Amino acid sequence: MKIQPFSADLTPAVTAFNARLLKGGADPELVFPETAVPETSREEQFLMLDDGSVRGAYILRHQDFWLGTEVISVAHLRLPLSEGIVDRKFAGVGMQLVRHALRQQPLLYALGMGGRQRALPKLLGALHWRVWDVPFYFLVNHPARFLRGIRALRSSAWRRLMLDFAAFSGIGWAATRMWDMARRISPPDTGNADAVTGFSPWADETWENCKRFYSAMALRDSFTLNTLYPHDSGRFHSRMVRRRGEIAGWFVAIDTVMEEHKQFGNLRVGTIVDGLARPEDAAVIIDAATGFLRARGVDLVISNQMHPAWSAGLRGAGFIGAPSNFTLAVSPDLAARCGDGRGIHVNRGDGDGPIHL
């Protein structure tokens, strides 16, 4: 077998590879792109070939990261797929793909992956990568709709009966409000969320003022943010947060009416996707983002935040922690630059962005 870049003439082989994975019962969301990216892209696609057949594939997405003292180039390891997930004859392909990727760029990370119990995080852990869960938090805004619609909890007839009873009796509403009163901690200073038409020099100033307080995070200057969250997309709600007349930071949120989602059913879900501020101001940003989404009428507000200050801000706003399926893994060389992980700022804005939300 040999690993080489994806060229247009190999499209039929990639299509056949995806078909074999799907036939073998692989997740339909985990298929490899069947179009080669242009050479000018910051992405590289690699295929493992076996006499003309694709047995594995992966993508490297190169991007700039702040690593405590400087901005340097790292790469996101995306969609490492092996035919070994459906045919044990190719069980060693996944490890070969990761080792090949490390030769291209030793500073690698992988994100998401469905949680650390999945095969890829386990493989990366066996190869001495550092693996962390990115904590998940949720806050219920409309208890009755939440209880009737949250598929993740309605997994049996008995559970559905109890949740329906709590919804219709008002017990769920009362319990949620009591939880809010018991847990919610107002930040010392509240912030005002101002709508912005894209990110401009004020975002660059925020980046320069905040980056030194984190050991690792993706570049978040205005050019990068406008690429990630285009104002004209209609999907992203970007807000500058002012406190006492000064810019404290910003957040990006989305408001999604789910359709037969495997966890959220048809609930209207608000997501705090991304944000930046000094750690001591994280609670102000979270409070402003939560208020913005609750005012829009979402049923549920969710967020994944790794940095302790941002997690504390969520808990202070009344959010509840739950098991996370969003996992961060960093290569040994990158882990050496990240310390113990407590200074890493990672959320749903990183990696592939807020997909499936």
Coordinates of C-alpha atoms in Angstrom, one line a residue:
M1 CA 0.0 0.0 0.0
K2 CA 1.1 3.6 -0.6
I3 CA -0.3 7.0 0.6
Q4 CA -0.5 9.8 -1.9
P5 CA -2.4 13.1 -2.5
F6 CA -6.0 12.9 -3.8
S7 CA -6.0 13.8 -7.5
A8 CA -9.1 14.1 -9.7
D9 CA -8.4 10.8 -11.5
L10 CA -8.9 8.9 -8.2
T11 CA -12.5 10.1 -7.7
P12 CA -14.0 6.8 -8.8
A13 CA -11.8 4.9 -6.3
V14 CA -13.0 7.3 -3.5
T15 CA -16.6 6.8 -4.5
A16 CA -16.1 3.0 -4.3
F17 CA -14.4 3.3 -1.0
N18 CA -17.3 5.3 0.5
A19 CA -19.8 2.8 -0.9
R20 CA -17.9 -0.1 0.8
L21 CA -18.0 1.7 4.1
L22 CA -21.7 2.4 3.9
K23 CA -22.5 -1.1 2.8
G24 CA -20.5 -2.3 5.8
G25 CA -22.6 -0.3 8.2
A26 CA -20.4 2.8 8.7
D27 CA -21.9 6.1 9.9
P28 CA -23.4 7.8 6.8
E29 CA -22.0 11.1 8.1
L30 CA -18.5 9.7 7.9
V31 CA -17.8 9.6 4.2
F32 CA -14.8 11.1 2.4
P33 CA -15.2 14.1 0.0
E34 CA -15.4 12.8 -3.5
T35 CA -13.9 16.0 -5.0
A36 CA -10.2 16.9 -4.8
V37 CA -9.6 20.3 -3.3
P38 CA -7.6 22.9 -5.4
E39 CA -3.9 23.1 -4.8
T40 CA -4.3 26.7 -3.4
S41 CA -6.5 25.4 -0.5
R42 CA -5.1 25.1 3.0
E43 CA -6.4 21.6 3.0
E44 CA -4.5 18.5 1.9
Q45 CA -6.2 15.2 1.1
F46 CA -4.4 11.9 1.3
L47 CA -5.4 8.4 0.1
M48 CA -4.0 5.0 1.0
L49 CA -4.0 3.0 -2.2
D50 CA -3.9 -0.8 -2.6
D51 CA -3.6 -1.8 -6.2
G52 CA -5.8 1.1 -7.3
S53 CA -8.4 0.7 -4.5
V54 CA -8.7 3.2 -1.7
R55 CA -8.3 1.6 1.7
G56 CA -8.0 4.7 3.9
A57 CA -8.0 8.5 3.6
Y58 CA -7.5 11.6 5.7
I59 CA -7.5 15.4 5.5
L60 CA -5.0 17.9 6.9
R61 CA -6.4 21.4 7.4
H62 CA -3.6 23.8 8.1
Q63 CA -4.3 26.8 10.3
D64 CA -2.6 29.2 12.6
F65 CA -2.7 28.8 16.4
W66 CA -1.6 30.9 19.3
L67 CA 0.7 28.7 21.5
G68 CA 1.4 30.8 24.6
T69 CA 4.1 33.1 23.1
E70 CA 3.6 33.1 19.3
V71 CA 1.3 32.2 16.4
I72 CA 2.5 29.2 14.5
S73 CA 1.0 26.8 12.0
V74 CA -0.6 23.6 13.1
A75 CA -3.0 21.2 11.4
H76 CA -6.4 19.7 12.1
L77 CA -6.5 16.0 11.4
R78 CA -9.9 15.5 9.7
L79 CA -11.9 12.4 8.6
P80 CA -9.2 9.8 9.1
L81 CA -11.2 6.9 7.6
S82 CA -10.1 3.2 7.3
E83 CA -11.7 0.3 5.6
G84 CA -10.7 -1.5 8.8
I85 CA -13.9 -0.3 10.4
V86 CA -15.9 -2.7 8.2
D87 CA -13.2 -5.3 7.2
R88 CA -10.7 -6.5 9.8
K89 CA -8.2 -7.3 7.0
F90 CA -7.4 -3.6 7.0
A91 CA -7.3 -3.1 10.7
G92 CA -3.8 -1.5 10.6
V93 CA -4.7 1.2 8.1
G94 CA -5.8 3.7 10.7
M95 CA -2.5 3.7 12.6
Q96 CA -0.6 4.0 9.3
L97 CA -2.7 7.1 8.4
V98 CA -2.0 8.8 11.7
R99 CA 1.7 8.1 11.4
H100 CA 1.8 9.5 7.9
A101 CA 0.0 12.6 9.0
L102 CA 2.5 13.2 11.8
R103 CA 5.3 13.1 9.2
Q104 CA 3.5 15.9 7.3
Q105 CA 2.9 18.0 10.4
P106 CA 4.0 17.0 13.9
L107 CA 1.8 19.6 15.5
L108 CA -1.6 18.0 15.0
Y109 CA -5.0 18.0 16.7
A110 CA -8.3 16.1 16.2
L111 CA -11.6 17.4 17.5
G112 CA -15.1 16.1 17.9
M113 CA -14.9 12.4 17.0
G114 CA -18.1 11.5 18.9
G115 CA -16.5 11.2 22.3
R116 CA -13.5 9.4 23.7
Q117 CA -15.2 6.0 23.7
R118 CA -15.0 5.9 19.9
A119 CA -12.3 4.1 18.0
L120 CA -10.3 7.1 16.8
P121 CA -9.7 8.7 20.2
K122 CA -8.7 5.3 21.6
L123 CA -6.3 4.9 18.8
L124 CA -4.8 8.3 19.3
G125 CA -4.5 7.7 23.0
A126 CA -2.6 4.4 22.3
L127 CA -0.2 6.5 20.1
H128 CA 0.5 8.8 23.2
W129 CA -1.7 11.7 22.1
R130 CA -3.2 13.7 25.0
V131 CA -7.0 13.3 25.0
W132 CA -9.5 15.6 26.8
D133 CA -13.3 15.8 26.7
V134 CA -14.5 19.3 25.9
P135 CA -17.2 19.8 28.6
F136 CA -20.8 20.0 27.5
Y137 CA -23.4 22.2 29.2
F138 CA -27.1 22.9 28.7
L139 CA -29.7 25.2 30.1
V140 CA -33.5 24.7 29.7
N141 CA -35.5 27.7 28.7
H142 CA -38.9 26.1 28.0
P143 CA -39.2 23.2 30.3
A144 CA -42.4 21.6 28.9
R145 CA -41.2 21.6 25.3
F146 CA -37.8 20.3 26.4
L147 CA -39.3 17.4 28.4
R148 CA -41.6 16.4 25.5
G149 CA -39.0 16.8 22.8
I150 CA -35.5 15.8 24.2
R151 CA -34.9 12.4 22.4
A152 CA -31.7 11.8 24.3
L153 CA -33.7 11.3 27.5
R154 CA -36.8 9.7 26.0
S155 CA -35.2 6.4 25.4
S156 CA -37.8 4.1 26.9
A157 CA -41.6 4.0 27.4
W158 CA -41.2 4.5 31.1
R159 CA -39.0 7.5 30.7
R160 CA -41.3 9.0 28.1
L161 CA -44.2 8.6 30.5
M162 CA -42.4 10.3 33.4
L163 CA -41.2 13.2 31.2
D164 CA -44.6 13.7 29.8
F165 CA -46.1 13.8 33.3
A166 CA -43.5 16.3 34.4
A167 CA -44.2 18.5 31.4
F168 CA -48.0 18.5 31.7
S169 CA -48.2 18.7 35.5
G170 CA -45.9 21.7 35.7
I171 CA -43.3 19.9 37.9
G172 CA -40.7 20.3 35.2
W173 CA -41.3 24.1 35.1
A174 CA -41.1 24.4 38.8
A175 CA -37.9 22.3 39.1
T176 CA -36.2 24.2 36.3
R177 CA -37.0 27.6 37.9
M178 CA -35.9 26.4 41.4
W179 CA -32.6 25.2 39.8
D180 CA -32.1 28.6 38.1
M181 CA -32.6 30.4 41.4
A182 CA -30.3 28.0 43.3
R183 CA -27.4 27.9 40.8
R184 CA -27.4 31.2 38.9
I185 CA -24.7 33.6 39.9
S186 CA -24.8 37.0 38.3
P187 CA -21.4 38.3 37.1
P188 CA -20.1 41.3 38.9
D189 CA -20.8 43.5 35.8
T190 CA -23.3 42.7 33.2
G191 CA -22.6 43.4 29.5
N192 CA -24.6 44.8 26.6
A193 CA -24.6 42.7 23.4
D194 CA -24.4 44.9 20.4
A195 CA -25.1 43.5 16.9
V196 CA -22.2 43.9 14.5
T197 CA -22.0 43.7 10.7
G198 CA -19.0 41.5 10.6
F199 CA -15.8 41.7 12.5
S200 CA -13.5 44.7 12.1
P201 CA -10.4 46.3 13.8
W202 CA -12.2 46.1 17.2
A203 CA -12.0 42.3 17.0
D204 CA -8.2 42.5 16.2
E205 CA -7.8 44.7 19.3
T206 CA -9.7 42.1 21.4
W207 CA -7.5 39.3 20.0
E208 CA -4.3 41.2 20.9
N209 CA -5.6 42.1 24.4
C210 CA -6.7 38.5 25.2
K211 CA -4.4 36.0 23.5
R212 CA -1.7 36.1 26.1
F213 CA -4.1 34.8 28.8
Y214 CA -4.4 31.4 27.0
S215 CA -1.9 28.7 26.4
A216 CA -3.4 27.5 23.1
M217 CA -6.2 28.6 20.8
A218 CA -6.9 29.0 17.1
L219 CA -6.3 32.4 15.6
R220 CA -9.3 34.7 16.1
D221 CA -8.5 37.9 14.3
S222 CA -11.1 39.7 12.2
F223 CA -10.1 38.1 8.9
T224 CA -10.4 34.6 10.4
L225 CA -13.7 35.4 12.1
N226 CA -15.2 36.9 9.0
T227 CA -14.2 33.7 7.1
L228 CA -15.7 31.4 9.8
Y229 CA -18.8 33.4 10.5
P230 CA -19.8 35.4 7.4
H231 CA -22.3 38.1 8.2
D232 CA -24.4 37.5 5.1
S233 CA -24.9 33.8 5.8
G234 CA -27.9 34.5 7.9
R235 CA -26.9 31.7 10.3
F236 CA -24.5 33.3 12.7
H237 CA -25.5 35.9 15.3
S238 CA -22.3 37.8 16.1
R239 CA -22.3 40.3 19.0
M240 CA -19.8 42.6 20.6
V241 CA -20.2 42.8 24.3
R242 CA -19.6 46.1 26.1
R243 CA -19.2 46.5 29.8
R244 CA -19.1 50.0 31.4
G245 CA -18.7 51.4 27.9
E246 CA -15.6 49.3 27.1
I247 CA -15.4 46.2 24.8
A248 CA -15.2 43.1 27.0
G249 CA -15.2 40.6 24.2
W250 CA -17.6 39.0 21.7
F251 CA -19.7 35.9 21.1
V252 CA -21.2 34.0 18.1
A253 CA -24.4 32.1 18.6
I254 CA -26.8 30.1 16.3
D255 CA -30.5 29.5 16.7
T256 CA -31.6 26.2 15.1
V257 CA -34.9 24.5 14.7
M258 CA -33.9 20.9 14.7
E259 CA -35.5 18.4 12.4
E260 CA -35.6 14.8 13.7
H261 CA -32.2 15.2 15.4
K262 CA -31.0 12.0 17.1
Q263 CA -30.6 13.8 20.4
F264 CA -32.7 17.0 20.3
G265 CA -35.6 15.8 18.1
N266 CA -37.4 18.9 16.8
L267 CA -36.4 21.3 19.6
R268 CA -35.3 24.8 18.9
V269 CA -31.7 24.9 20.1
G270 CA -29.6 27.9 20.8
T271 CA -25.8 27.3 20.7
I272 CA -23.1 29.5 22.1
V273 CA -20.6 28.6 19.4
D274 CA -17.6 30.8 20.1
G275 CA -16.5 33.7 22.1
L276 CA -13.4 35.6 23.2
A277 CA -12.5 37.7 26.2
R278 CA -10.0 37.7 29.0
P279 CA -10.7 34.7 31.4
E280 CA -11.9 37.0 34.1
D281 CA -14.5 38.4 31.7
A282 CA -15.7 35.0 30.3
A283 CA -18.8 35.0 32.7
V284 CA -19.8 38.4 31.3
I285 CA -19.8 37.0 27.7
I286 CA -21.6 33.9 28.7
D287 CA -24.3 35.9 30.5
A288 CA -24.8 38.1 27.5
A289 CA -25.0 35.2 25.1
T290 CA -27.4 33.3 27.3
G291 CA -29.7 36.3 27.7
F292 CA -29.6 36.9 23.9
L293 CA -30.6 33.3 23.1
R294 CA -33.3 33.1 25.8
A295 CA -34.8 36.3 24.6
R296 CA -35.1 34.8 21.1
G297 CA -37.3 32.0 22.5
V298 CA -35.1 28.9 22.1
D299 CA -36.2 25.8 24.0
L300 CA -32.6 24.9 25.1
V301 CA -29.2 26.6 25.2
I302 CA -26.1 24.5 24.8
S303 CA -22.3 25.0 24.6
N304 CA -19.1 23.1 24.7
Q305 CA -16.2 25.1 26.4
M306 CA -12.9 23.7 27.5
H307 CA -11.3 26.5 29.4
P308 CA -12.1 26.5 33.1
A309 CA -13.1 30.2 33.2
W310 CA -15.6 29.6 30.4
S311 CA -17.0 26.5 32.0
A312 CA -17.3 28.3 35.3
G313 CA -19.2 31.1 33.4
L314 CA -21.7 28.5 32.1
R315 CA -22.2 27.0 35.5
G316 CA -22.7 30.4 37.0
A317 CA -25.3 31.2 34.4
G318 CA -27.3 28.1 35.6
F319 CA -26.1 25.6 33.0
I320 CA -26.0 21.9 33.8
G321 CA -23.0 19.7 32.8
A322 CA -23.7 16.5 30.9
P323 CA -21.6 13.8 29.2
S324 CA -19.7 15.2 26.2
N325 CA -19.3 13.7 22.7
F326 CA -16.9 16.4 21.8
T327 CA -13.3 15.4 22.3
L328 CA -9.9 17.1 21.8
A329 CA -6.8 15.0 21.0
V330 CA -3.4 16.7 20.5
S331 CA -0.2 15.0 19.2
P332 CA 2.8 14.6 21.5
D333 CA 4.7 17.5 20.0
L334 CA 1.6 19.8 20.3
A335 CA 0.9 18.6 23.8
A336 CA 4.3 19.7 24.9
R337 CA 3.3 23.2 23.9
C338 CA -0.1 23.1 25.6
G339 CA 0.9 22.4 29.2
D340 CA -1.6 20.6 31.4
G341 CA -4.5 21.7 29.1
R342 CA -6.1 24.1 31.5
G343 CA -5.1 27.1 29.4
I344 CA -6.6 25.8 26.2
H345 CA -9.5 27.7 24.7
V346 CA -11.5 25.3 22.5
N347 CA -15.2 25.3 21.7
R348 CA -17.7 24.5 18.9
G349 CA -16.1 27.2 16.7
D350 CA -13.0 25.1 16.3
G351 CA -12.3 22.0 14.1
D352 CA -15.2 21.6 11.6
G353 CA -17.2 24.3 13.3
P354 CA -20.8 24.1 14.4
I355 CA -21.8 21.2 12.2
H356 CA -25.0 19.2 13.1
L357 CA -26.2 22.1 15.2

